[in-house]
Protein backbone atom coordinates (compact mmCIF):
# COMPACT_ATOMS: atom_id res chain seq x y z
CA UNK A 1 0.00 0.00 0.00
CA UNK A 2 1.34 3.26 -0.93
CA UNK A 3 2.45 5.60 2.24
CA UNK A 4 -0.10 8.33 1.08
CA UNK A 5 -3.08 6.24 1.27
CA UNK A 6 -2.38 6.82 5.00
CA UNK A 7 -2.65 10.92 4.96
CA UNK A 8 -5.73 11.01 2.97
CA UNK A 9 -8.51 10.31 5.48
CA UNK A 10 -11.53 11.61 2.95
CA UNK A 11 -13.89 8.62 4.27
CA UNK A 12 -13.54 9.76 7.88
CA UNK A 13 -16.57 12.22 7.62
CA UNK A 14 -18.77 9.83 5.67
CA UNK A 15 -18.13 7.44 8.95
CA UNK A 16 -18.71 9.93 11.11
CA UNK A 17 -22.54 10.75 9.36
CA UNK A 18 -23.42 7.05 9.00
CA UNK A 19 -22.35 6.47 12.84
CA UNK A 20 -25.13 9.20 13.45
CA UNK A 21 -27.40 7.75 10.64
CA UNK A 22 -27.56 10.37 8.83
CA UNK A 23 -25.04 9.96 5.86
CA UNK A 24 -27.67 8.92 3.30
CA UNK A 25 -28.72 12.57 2.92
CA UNK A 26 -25.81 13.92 2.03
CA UNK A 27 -24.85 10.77 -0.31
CA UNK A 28 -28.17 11.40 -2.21
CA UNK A 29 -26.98 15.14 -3.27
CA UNK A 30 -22.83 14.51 -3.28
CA UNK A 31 -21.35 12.63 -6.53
CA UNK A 32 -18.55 10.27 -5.85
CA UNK A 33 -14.90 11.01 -6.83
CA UNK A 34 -14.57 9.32 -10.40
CA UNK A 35 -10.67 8.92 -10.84
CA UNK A 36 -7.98 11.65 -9.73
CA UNK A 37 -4.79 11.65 -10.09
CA UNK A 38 -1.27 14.43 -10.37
CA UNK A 39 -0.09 15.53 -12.79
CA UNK A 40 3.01 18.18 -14.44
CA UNK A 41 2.10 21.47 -15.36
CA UNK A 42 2.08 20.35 -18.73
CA UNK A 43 -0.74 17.26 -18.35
CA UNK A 44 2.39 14.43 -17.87
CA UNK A 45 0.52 12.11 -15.12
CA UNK A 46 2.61 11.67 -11.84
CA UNK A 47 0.80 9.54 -10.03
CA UNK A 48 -2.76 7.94 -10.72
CA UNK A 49 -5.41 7.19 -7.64
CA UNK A 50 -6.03 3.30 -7.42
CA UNK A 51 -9.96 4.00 -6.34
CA UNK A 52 -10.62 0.29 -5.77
CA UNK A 53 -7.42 0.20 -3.56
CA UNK A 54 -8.46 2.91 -1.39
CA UNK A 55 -11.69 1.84 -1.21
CA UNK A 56 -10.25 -1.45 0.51
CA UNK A 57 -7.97 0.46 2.55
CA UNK A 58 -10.53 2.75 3.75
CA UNK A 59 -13.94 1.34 3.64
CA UNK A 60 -15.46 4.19 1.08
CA UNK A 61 -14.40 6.86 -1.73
CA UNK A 62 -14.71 10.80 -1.17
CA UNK A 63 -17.83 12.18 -1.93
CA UNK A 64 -17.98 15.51 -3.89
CA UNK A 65 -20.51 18.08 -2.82
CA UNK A 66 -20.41 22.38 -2.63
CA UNK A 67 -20.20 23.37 0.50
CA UNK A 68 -23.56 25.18 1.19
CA UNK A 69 -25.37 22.43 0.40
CA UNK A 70 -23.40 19.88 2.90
CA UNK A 71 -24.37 22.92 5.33
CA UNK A 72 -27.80 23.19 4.44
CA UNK A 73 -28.26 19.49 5.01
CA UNK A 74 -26.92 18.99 8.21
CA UNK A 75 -28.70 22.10 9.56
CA UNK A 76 -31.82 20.21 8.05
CA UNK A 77 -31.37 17.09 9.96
CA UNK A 78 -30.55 18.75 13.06
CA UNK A 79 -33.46 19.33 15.99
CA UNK A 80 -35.44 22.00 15.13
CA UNK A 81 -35.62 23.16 18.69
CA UNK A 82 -31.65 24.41 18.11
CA UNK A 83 -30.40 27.72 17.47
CA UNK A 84 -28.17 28.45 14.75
CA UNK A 85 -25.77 31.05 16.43
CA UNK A 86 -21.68 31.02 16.92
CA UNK A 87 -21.17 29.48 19.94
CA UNK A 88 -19.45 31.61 22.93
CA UNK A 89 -18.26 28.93 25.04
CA UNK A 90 -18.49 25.01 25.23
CA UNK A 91 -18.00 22.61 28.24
CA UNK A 92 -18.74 19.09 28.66
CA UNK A 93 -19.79 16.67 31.54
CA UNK A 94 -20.73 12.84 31.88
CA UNK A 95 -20.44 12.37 28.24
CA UNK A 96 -23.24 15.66 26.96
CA UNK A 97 -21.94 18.71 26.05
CA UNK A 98 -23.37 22.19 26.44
CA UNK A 99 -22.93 25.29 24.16
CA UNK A 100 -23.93 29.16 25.64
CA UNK A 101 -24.18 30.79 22.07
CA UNK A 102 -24.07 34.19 21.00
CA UNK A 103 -27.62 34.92 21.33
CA UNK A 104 -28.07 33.56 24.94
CA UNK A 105 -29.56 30.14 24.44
CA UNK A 106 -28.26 27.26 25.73
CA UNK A 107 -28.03 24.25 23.90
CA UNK A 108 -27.45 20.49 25.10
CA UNK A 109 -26.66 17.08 23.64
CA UNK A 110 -24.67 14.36 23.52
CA UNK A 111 -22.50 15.80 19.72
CA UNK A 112 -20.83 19.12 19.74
CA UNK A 113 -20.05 19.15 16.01
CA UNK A 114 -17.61 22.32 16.30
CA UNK A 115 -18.10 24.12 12.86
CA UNK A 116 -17.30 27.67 13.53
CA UNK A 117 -14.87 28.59 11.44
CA UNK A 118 -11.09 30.28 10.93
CA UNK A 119 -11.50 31.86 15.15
CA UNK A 120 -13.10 28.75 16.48
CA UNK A 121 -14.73 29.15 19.80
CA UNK A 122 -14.93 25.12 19.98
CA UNK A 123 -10.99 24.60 19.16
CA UNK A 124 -9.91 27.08 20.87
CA UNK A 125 -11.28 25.60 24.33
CA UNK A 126 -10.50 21.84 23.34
CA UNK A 127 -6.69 22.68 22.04
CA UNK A 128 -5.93 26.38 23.50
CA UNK A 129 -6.34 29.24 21.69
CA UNK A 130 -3.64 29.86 18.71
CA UNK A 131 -3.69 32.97 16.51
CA UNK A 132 -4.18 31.36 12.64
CA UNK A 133 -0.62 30.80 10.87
CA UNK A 134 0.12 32.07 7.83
CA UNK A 135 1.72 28.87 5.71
CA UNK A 136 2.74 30.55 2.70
CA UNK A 137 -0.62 29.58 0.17
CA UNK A 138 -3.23 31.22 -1.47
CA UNK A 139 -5.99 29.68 -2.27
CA UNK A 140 -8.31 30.78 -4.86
CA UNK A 141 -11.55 28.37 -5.23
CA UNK A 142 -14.41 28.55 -6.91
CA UNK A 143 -17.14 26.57 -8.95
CA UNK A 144 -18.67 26.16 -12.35
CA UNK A 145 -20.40 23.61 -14.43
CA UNK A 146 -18.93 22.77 -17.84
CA UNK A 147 -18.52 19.62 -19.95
CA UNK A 148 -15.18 19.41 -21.55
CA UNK A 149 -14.10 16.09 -22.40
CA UNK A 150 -9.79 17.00 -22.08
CA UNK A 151 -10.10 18.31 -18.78
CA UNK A 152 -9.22 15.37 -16.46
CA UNK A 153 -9.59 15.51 -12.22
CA UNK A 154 -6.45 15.95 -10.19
CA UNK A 155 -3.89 18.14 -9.25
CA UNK A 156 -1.83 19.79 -11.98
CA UNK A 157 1.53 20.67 -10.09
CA UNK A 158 3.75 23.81 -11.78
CA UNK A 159 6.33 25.83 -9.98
CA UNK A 160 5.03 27.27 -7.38
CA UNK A 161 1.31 26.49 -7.82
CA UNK A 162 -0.98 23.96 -7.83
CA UNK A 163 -4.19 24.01 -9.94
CA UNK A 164 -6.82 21.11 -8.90
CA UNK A 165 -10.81 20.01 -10.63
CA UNK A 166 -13.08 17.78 -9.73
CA UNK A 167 -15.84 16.54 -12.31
């Protein structure tokens, strides 16, 4: 098995949604990765994904799905009763967690699923608070739909920058 197969954890999340049941909704909306691979700035292919090999290594494939939508999703599945504001401070005791968020209410459960972003309240009171890092890349992201029959998934690697696509 190839040493990378053991830094790319996509699967992890799926396992975490289908330990709380609820990974069927998001596999209904999300496509699954096709093929991937790296490549040269100029197209020569580095390195190609075995898909069937990491889906025996792993136990499933990445799934492929914008952002919002993921969001929307899990905020659909989640009690109604619960508030939707960035969280102020976290604690936990005899295995439920409670969140004061920024609006006052107080929420309880047994999950804490800490989603709040680049200042994370949540991470910052599980692993001490840490200013973010600058680490030297820019990232510039965004999404289209197109049909073009040359451009193949990956990473394209040139000096300096990386340029990646999904189908």
């Amino acid at each position: 098995m190839p040493k990378w197969v053991q830094v790319f954890r996509w699967p992890n999340a799926l396992k975490a949604l289908t330990s709380l049941r609820i990974d069927g909704a998001v596999r209904r909306l999300a496509i699954e990765e096709g093929s991937g691979g790296i490549r040269a700035w100029g197209g020569r292919l580095l390195f190609q994904l075995d898909l069937q090999e990491l889906r025996r290594t792993l136990g499933d494939l990445t799934v492929i799905l914008h952002r919002a939508e993921l969001l929307s999703t899990l905020r659909e599945l989640a009690l109604p009763t619960y508030a939707w504001a960035p969280a102020v401070s976290v604690s936990s005791r005899d295995q439920r967690v409670k969140a004061l968020l920024s609006d006052g209410t107080t929420v309880e459960g047994n999950l804490l699923l800490g989603a709040d972003g680049l200042h994370s309240v949540v991470r910052a009171q599980l692993f001490g608070a840490q200013k973010p890092r600058y680490a030297g890349y820019v990232a510039w992201r965004g999404v289209t739909s197109f049909e073009h029959n040359r451009i193949a998934p990956g990473i394209s690697l040139g000096r300096g920058s990386q340029f990646g696509q999904l189908r």
